[in-house]
Coordinates of N, CA and C and ligand atoms in Angstrom, one line a residue:
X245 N 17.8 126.7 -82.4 CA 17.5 126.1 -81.1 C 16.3 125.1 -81.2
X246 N 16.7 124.1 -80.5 CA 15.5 123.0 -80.7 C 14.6 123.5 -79.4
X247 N 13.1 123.4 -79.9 CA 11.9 123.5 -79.4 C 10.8 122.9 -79.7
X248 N 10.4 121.7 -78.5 CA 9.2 120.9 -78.4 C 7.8 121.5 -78.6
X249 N 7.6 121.0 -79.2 CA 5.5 120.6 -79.1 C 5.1 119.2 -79.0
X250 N 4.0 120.1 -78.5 CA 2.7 119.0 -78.3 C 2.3 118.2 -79.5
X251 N 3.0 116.4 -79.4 CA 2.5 115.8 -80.5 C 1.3 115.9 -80.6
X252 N 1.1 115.5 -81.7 CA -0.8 115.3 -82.2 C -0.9 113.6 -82.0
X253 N -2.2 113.7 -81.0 CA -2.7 112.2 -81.2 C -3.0 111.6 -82.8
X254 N -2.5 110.7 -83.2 CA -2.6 109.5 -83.8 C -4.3 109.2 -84.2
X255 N -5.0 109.7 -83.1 CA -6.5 109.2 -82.9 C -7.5 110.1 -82.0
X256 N -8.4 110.1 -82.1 CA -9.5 111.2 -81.2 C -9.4 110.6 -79.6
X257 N -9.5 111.7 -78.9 CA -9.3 111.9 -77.5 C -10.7 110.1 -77.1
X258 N -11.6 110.2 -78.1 CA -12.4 109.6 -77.2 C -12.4 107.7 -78.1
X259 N -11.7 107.9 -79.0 CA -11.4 106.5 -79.4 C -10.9 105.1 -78.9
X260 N -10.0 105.5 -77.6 CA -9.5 104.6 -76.8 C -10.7 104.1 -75.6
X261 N -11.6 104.5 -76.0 CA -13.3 103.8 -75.1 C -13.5 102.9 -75.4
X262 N -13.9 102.0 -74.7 CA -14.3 102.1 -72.8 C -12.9 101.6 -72.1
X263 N -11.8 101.6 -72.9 CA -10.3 101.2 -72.2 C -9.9 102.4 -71.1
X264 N -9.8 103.3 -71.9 CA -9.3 104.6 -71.5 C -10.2 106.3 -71.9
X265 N -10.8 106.7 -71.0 CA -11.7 107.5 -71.3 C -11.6 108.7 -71.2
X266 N -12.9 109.3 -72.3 CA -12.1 110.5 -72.5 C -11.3 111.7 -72.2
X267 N -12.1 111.8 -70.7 CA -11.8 113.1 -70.1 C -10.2 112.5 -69.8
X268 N -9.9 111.3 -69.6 CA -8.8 111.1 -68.9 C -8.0 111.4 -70.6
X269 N -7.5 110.9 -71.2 CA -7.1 111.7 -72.3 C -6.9 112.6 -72.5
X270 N -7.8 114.0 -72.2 CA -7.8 115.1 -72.6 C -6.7 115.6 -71.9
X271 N -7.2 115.8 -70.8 CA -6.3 116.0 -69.5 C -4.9 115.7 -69.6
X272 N -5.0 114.2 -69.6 CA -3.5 113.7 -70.1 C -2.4 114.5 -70.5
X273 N -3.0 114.4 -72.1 CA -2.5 115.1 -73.2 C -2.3 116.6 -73.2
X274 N -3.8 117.2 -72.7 CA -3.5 118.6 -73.2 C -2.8 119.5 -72.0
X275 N -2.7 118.7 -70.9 CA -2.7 119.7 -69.8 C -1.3 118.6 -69.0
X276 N -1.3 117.3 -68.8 CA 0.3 116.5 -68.4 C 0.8 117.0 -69.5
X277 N 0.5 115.9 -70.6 CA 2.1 116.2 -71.2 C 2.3 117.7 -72.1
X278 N 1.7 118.9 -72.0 CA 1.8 119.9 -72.4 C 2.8 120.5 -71.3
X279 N 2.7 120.1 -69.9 CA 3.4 120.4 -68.8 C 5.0 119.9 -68.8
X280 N 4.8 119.0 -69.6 CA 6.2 118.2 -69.4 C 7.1 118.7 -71.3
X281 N 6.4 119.5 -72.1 CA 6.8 120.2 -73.3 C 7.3 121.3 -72.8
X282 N 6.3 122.3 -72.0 CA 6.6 123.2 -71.5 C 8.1 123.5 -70.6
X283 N 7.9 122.7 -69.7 CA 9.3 122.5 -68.6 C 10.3 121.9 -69.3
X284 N 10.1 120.9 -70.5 CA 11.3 120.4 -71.0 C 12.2 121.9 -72.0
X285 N 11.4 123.0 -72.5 CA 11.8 124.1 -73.5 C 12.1 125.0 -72.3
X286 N 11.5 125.0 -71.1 CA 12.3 126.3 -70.4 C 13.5 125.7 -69.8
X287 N 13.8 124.3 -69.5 CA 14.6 123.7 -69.0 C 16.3 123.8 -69.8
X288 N 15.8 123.9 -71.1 CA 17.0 123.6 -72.0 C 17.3 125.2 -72.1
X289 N 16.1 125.8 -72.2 CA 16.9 127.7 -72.7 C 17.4 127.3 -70.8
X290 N 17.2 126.8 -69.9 CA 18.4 127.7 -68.9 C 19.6 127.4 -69.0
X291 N 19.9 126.1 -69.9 CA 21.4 125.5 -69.9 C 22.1 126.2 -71.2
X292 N 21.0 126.9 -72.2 CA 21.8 127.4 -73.1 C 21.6 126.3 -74.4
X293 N 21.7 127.2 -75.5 CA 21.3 126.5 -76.8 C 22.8 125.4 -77.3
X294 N 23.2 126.0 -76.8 CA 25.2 125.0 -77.3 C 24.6 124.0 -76.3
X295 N 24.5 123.8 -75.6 CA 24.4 122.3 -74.7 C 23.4 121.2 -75.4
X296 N 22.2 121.8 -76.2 CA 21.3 120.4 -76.4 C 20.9 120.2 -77.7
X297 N 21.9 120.5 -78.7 CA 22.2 120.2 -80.5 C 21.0 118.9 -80.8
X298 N 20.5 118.0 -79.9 CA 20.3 116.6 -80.1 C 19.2 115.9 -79.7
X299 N 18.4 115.1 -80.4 CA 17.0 115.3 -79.6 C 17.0 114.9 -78.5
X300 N 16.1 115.1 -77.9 CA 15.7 114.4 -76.1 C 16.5 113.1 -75.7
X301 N 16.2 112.3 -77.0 CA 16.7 110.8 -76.5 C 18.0 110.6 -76.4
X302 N 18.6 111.0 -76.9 CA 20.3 111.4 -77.2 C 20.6 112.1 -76.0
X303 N 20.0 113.5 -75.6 CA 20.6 114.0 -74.4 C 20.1 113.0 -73.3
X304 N 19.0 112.3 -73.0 CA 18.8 111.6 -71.7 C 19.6 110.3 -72.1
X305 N 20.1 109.9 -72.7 CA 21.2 108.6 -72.7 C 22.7 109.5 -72.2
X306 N 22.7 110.4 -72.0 CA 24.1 111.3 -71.8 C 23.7 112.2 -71.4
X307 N 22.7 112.2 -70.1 CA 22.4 113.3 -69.2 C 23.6 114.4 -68.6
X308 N 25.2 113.6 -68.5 CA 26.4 114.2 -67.8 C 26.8 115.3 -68.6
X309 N 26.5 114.9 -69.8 CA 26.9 116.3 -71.0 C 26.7 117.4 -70.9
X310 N 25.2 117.5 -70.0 CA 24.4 119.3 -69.7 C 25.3 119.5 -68.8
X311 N 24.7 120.4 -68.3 CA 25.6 121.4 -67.3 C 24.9 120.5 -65.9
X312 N 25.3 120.7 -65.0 CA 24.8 119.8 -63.9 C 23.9 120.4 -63.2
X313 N 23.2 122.1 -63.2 CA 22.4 122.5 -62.9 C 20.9 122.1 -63.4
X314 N 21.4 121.8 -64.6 CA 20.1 121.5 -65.3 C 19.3 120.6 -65.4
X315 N 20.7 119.3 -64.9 CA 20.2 117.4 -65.6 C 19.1 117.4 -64.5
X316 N 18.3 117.7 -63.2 CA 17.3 117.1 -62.9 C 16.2 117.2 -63.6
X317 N 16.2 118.3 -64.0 CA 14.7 119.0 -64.4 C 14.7 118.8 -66.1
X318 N 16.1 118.6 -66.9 CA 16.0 117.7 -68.1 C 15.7 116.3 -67.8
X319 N 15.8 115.6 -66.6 CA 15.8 114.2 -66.9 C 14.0 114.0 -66.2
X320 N 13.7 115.0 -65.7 CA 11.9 114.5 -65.4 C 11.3 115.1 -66.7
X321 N 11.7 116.1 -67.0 CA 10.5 117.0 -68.5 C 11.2 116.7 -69.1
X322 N 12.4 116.5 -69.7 CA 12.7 115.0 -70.6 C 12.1 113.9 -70.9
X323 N 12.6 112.9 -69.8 CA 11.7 112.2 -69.9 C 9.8 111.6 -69.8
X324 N 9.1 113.2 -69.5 CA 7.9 113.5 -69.3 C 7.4 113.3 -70.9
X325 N 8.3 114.5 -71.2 CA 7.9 114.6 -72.8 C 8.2 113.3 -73.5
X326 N 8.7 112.8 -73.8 CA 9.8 111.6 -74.4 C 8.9 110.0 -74.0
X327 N 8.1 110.0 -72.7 CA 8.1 109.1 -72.5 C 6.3 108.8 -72.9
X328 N 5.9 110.1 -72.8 CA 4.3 110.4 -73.2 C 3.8 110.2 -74.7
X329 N 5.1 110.5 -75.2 CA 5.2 110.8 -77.5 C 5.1 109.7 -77.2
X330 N 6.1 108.6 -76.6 CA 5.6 106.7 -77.2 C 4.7 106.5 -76.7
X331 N 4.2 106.8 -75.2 CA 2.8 106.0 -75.0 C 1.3 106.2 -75.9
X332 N 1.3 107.5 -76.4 CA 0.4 107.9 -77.1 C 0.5 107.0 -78.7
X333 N 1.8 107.1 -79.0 CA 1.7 106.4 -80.4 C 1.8 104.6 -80.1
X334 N 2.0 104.0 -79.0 CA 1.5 102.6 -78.7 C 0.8 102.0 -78.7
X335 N -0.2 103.2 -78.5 CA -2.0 102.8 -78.2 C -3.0 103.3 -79.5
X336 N -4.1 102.1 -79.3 CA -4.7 102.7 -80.9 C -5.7 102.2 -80.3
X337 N -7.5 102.3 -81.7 CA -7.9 102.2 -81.3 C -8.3 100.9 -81.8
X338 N -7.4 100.3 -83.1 CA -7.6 99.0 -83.8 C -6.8 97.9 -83.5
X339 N -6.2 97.7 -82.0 CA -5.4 96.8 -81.8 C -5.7 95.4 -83.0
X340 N -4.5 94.8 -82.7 CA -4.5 93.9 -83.4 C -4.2 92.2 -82.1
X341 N -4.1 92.7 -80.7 CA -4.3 92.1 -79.3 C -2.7 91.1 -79.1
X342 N -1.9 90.8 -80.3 CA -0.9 90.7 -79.5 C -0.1 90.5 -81.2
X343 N 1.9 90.5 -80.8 CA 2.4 90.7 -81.5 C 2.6 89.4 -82.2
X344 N 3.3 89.6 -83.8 CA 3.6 88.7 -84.9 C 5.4 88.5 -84.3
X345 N 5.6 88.2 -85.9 CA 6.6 87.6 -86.3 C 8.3 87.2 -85.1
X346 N 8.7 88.3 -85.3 CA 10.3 88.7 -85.0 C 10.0 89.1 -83.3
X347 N 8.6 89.8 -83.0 CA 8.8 90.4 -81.8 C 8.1 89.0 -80.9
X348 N 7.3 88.2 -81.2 CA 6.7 87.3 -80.9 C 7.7 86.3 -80.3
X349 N 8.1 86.0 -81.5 CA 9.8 85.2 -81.5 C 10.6 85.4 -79.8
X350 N 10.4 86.7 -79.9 CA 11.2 87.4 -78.5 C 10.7 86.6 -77.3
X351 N 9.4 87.3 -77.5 CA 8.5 87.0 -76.3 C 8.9 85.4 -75.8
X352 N 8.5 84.5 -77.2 CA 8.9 82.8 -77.0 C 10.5 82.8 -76.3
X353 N 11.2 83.2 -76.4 CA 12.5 82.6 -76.1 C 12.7 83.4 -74.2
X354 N 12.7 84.8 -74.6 CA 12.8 85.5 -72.9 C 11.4 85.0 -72.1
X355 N 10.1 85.1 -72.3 CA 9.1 85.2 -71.1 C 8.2 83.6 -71.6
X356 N 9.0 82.7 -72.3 CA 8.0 81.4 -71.9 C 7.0 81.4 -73.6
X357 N 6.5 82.3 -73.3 CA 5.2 82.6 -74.5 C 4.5 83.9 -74.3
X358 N 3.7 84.8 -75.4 CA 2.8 86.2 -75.4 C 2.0 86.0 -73.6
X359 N 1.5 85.2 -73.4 CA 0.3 85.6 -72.3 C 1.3 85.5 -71.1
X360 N 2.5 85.1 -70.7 CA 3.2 85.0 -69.7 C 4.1 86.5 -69.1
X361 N 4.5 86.8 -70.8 CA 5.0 88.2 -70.9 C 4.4 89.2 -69.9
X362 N 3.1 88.8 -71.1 CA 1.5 90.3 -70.2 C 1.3 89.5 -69.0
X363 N 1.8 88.6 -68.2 CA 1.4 88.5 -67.1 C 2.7 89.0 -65.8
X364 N 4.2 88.7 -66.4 CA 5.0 89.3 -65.8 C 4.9 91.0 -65.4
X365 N 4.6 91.2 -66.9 CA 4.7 93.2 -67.2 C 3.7 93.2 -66.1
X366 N 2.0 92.8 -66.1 CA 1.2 93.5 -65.1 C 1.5 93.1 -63.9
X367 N 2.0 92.8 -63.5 CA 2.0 92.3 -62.0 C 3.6 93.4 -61.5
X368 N 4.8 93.4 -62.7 CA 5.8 94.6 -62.6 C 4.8 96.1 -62.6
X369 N 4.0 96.1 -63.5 CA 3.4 97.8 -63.4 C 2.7 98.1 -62.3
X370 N 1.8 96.9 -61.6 CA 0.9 96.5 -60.3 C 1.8 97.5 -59.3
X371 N 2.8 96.7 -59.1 CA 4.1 96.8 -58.1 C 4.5 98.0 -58.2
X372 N 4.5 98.7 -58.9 CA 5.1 99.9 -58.9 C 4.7 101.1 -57.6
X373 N 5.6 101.2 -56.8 CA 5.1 102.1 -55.6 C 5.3 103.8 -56.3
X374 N 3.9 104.0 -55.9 CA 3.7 105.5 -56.6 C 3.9 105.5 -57.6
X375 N 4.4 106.6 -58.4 CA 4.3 107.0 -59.7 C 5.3 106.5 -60.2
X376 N 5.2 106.3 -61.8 CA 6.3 105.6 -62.8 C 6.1 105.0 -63.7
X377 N 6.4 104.2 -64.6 CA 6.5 103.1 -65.7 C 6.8 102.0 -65.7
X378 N 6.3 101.2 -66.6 CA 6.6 100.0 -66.5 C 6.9 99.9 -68.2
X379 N 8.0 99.1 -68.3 CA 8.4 98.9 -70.0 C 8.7 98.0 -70.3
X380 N 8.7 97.5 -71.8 CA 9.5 96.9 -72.4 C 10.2 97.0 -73.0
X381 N 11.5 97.0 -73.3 CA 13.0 97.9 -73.1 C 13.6 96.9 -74.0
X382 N 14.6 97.1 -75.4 CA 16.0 96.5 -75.6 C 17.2 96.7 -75.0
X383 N 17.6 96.0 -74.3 CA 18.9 95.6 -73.4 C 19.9 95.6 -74.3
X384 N 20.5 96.7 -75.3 CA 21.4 96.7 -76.3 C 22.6 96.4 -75.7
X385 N 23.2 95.7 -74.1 CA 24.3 95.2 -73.8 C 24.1 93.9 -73.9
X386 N 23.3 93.6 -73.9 CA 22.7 91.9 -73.8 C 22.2 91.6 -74.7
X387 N 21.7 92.5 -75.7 CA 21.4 92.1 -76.9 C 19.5 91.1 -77.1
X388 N 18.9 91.7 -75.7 CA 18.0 91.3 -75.4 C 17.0 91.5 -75.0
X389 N 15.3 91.8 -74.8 CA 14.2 92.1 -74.6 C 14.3 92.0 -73.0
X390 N 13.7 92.9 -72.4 CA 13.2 92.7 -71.1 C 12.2 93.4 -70.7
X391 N 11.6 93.5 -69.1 CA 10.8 94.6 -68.7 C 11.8 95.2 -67.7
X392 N 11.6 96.1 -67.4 CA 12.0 97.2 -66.6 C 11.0 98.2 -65.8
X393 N 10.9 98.2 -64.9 CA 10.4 100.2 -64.2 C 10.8 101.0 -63.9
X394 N 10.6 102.0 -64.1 CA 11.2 103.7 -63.6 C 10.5 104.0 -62.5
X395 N 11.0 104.9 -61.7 CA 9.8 105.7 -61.1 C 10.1 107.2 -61.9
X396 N 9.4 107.7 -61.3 CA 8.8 109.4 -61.5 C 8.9 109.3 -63.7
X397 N 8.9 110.3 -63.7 CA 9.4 110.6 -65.2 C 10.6 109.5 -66.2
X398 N 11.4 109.1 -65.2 CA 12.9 108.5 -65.9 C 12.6 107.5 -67.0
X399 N 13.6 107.4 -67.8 CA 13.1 107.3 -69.3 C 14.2 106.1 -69.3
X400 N 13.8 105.1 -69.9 CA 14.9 103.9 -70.0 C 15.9 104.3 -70.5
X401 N 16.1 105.4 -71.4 CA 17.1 105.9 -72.2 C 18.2 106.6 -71.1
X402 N 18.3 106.6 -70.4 CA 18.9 107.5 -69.2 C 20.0 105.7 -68.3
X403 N 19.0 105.2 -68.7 CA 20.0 103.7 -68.8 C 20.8 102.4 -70.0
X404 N 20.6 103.8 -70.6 CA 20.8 103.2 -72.3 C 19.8 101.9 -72.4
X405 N 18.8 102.2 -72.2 CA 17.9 100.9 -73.0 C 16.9 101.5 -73.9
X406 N 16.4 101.1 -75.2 CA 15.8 101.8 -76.1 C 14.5 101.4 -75.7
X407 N 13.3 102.3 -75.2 CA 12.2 101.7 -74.8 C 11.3 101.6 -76.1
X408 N 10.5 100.0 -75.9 CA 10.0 99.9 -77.2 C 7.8 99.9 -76.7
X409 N 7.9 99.3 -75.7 CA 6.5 99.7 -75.4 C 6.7 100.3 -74.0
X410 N 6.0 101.5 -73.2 CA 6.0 101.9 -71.9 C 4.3 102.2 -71.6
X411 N 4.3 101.5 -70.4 CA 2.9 102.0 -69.7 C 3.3 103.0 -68.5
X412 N 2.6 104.0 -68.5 CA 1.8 105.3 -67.7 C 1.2 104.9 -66.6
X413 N 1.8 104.7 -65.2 CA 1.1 104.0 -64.0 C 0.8 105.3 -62.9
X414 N 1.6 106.5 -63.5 CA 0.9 107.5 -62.6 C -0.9 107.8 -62.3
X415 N -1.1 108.1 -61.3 CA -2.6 107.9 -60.9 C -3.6 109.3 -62.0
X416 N -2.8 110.2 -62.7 CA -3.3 111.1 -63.7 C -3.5 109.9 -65.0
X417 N -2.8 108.5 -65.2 CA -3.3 108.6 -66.2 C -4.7 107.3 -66.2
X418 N -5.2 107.1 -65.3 CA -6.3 106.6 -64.9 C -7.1 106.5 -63.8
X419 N -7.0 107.8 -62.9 CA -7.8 107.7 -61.8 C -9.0 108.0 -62.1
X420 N -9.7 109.2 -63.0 CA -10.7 110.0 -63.2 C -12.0 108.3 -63.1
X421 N -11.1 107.5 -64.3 CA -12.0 106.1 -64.1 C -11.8 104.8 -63.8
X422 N -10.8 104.6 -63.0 CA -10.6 103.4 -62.3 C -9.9 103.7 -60.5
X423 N -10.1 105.1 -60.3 CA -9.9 105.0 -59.2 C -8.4 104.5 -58.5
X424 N -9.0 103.6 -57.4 CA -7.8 103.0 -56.6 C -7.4 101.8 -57.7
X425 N -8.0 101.8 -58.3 CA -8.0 100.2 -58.8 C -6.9 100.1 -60.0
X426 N -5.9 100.5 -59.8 CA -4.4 100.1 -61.1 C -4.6 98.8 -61.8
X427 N -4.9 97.9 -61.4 CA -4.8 96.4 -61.8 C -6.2 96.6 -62.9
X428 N -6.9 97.0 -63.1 CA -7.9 97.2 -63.4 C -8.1 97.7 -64.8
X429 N -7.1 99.1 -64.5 CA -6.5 99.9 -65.6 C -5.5 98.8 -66.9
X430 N -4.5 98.6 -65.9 CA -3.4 97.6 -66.6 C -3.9 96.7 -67.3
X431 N -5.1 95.9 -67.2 CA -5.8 94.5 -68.0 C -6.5 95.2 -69.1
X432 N -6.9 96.8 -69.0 CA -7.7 97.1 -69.8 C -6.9 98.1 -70.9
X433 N -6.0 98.2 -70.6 CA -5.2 98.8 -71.5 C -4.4 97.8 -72.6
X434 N -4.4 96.7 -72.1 CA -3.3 95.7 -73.4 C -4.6 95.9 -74.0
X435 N -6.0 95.9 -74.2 CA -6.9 96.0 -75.3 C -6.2 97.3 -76.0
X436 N -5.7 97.9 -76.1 CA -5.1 98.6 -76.9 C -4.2 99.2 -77.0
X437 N -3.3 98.2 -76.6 CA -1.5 98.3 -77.5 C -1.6 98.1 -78.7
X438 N -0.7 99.1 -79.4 CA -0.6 99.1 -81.3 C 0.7 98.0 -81.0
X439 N 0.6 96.7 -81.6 CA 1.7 95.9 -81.6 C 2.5 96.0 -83.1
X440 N 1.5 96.5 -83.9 CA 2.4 96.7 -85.5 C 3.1 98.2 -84.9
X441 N 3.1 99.0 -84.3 CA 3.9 99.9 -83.8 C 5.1 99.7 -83.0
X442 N 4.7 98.6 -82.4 CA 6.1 98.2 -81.1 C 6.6 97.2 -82.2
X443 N 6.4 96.6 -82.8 CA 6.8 95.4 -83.8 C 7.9 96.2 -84.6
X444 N 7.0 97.4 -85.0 CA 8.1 98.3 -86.3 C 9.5 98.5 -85.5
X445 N 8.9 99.4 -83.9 CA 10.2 99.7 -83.3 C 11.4 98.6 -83.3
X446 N 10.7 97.4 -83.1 CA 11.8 96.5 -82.5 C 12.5 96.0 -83.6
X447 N 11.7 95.9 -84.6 CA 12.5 95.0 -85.8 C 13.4 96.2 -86.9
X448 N 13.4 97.7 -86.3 CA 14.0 98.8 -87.0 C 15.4 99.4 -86.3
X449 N 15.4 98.3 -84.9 CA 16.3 98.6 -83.6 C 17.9 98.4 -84.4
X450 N 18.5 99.5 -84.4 CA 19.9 99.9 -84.6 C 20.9 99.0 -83.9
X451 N 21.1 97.9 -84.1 CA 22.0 96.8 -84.2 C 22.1 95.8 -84.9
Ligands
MN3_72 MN1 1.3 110.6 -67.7

């Protein structure tokens, strides 16, 4: 039977300073997404071990497969869990402030050039009413880069898009120190996007 844990940060709770601080981190990590590990393992023992052979990402692209008692509460601690592993491994504390080669390339052709991109994404994550994400997603029908939003937990994968960077716009993952102020958050976080991480995802993408 498959059974989630709590990834291990990549980096110390207090490394992502003065971007993202540390109590908000801790919290985050040890106490959201431990919440969203937890609900995602009691969620799958109620559907039964024959239903979920396959990791998270696989059952949330093919949510209709579970039993239909189950898919709400797999598709928020699903994608709770699922969506928190990439944000954590996105962020570092040695950015490198924007991408190279192949993903760069992208950016040039879909959003104009790199700084237009980060201007569309924040102003999509800004917008976001209440809680949710903001991403950057491969469109594997189109064969193409885009951004997208979720609300609550929902995981681009549940739209078959393979998400390659996602931002955390719920007010847990920056109130403690930016308050009301989201826009604030959002400018101070591209200081540390790992782009040799989204770079690997995109250029390792299964097509
Ligand atoms: Mn969160």
């Amino acid at each position: 039977m498959v059974r989630y844990e709590l990834p291990k940060l990549p980096y110390d709770y207090d490394q992502l300073e003065p971007f993202i601080d540390t109590e908000t981190m801790k919290i985050h990590h040890q106490k959201h997404h431990q919440a969203y590990v937890d609900g995602l393992n009691k969620s799958l023992e109620q559907v039964g071990s024959a239903s979920h052979p396959q990791y998270i990402s696989s059952i949330l692209s093919n949510l209709k497969s579970i039993p239909e008692s189950g898919q709400s509460a797999i598709n928020f601690f699903g994608g709770g869990f699922e969506n928190h592993r990439l944000f954590w491994e996105t962020m570092t504390p040695n950015s490198d402030g924007k991408p190279e080669g192949k993903l760069e390339d992208s950016f040039d052709v879909y959003f104009d050039n790199f700084e237009n991109f980060k201007k569309v994404f924040s102003e999509k994550a800004i917008a976001i009413q209440g809680s949710g994400w903001c991403w950057l997603v491969f469109n594997q029908t189109y064969n193409k880069i885009e951004i997208i939003t979720t609300p609550n937990q929902d995981s681009p994968w549940i739209l078959q898009k393979i998400p390659l960077l996602g931002l955390d716009v719920w007010e847990h993952a920056y109130y403690l120190k930016y308050q009301n102020k989201r826009p604030d958050y959002v400018k101070a976080w591209w200081n540390v996007v790992n782009w040799d991480y989204v770079e690997n995802r995109f250029t390792e993408l299964p097509v």
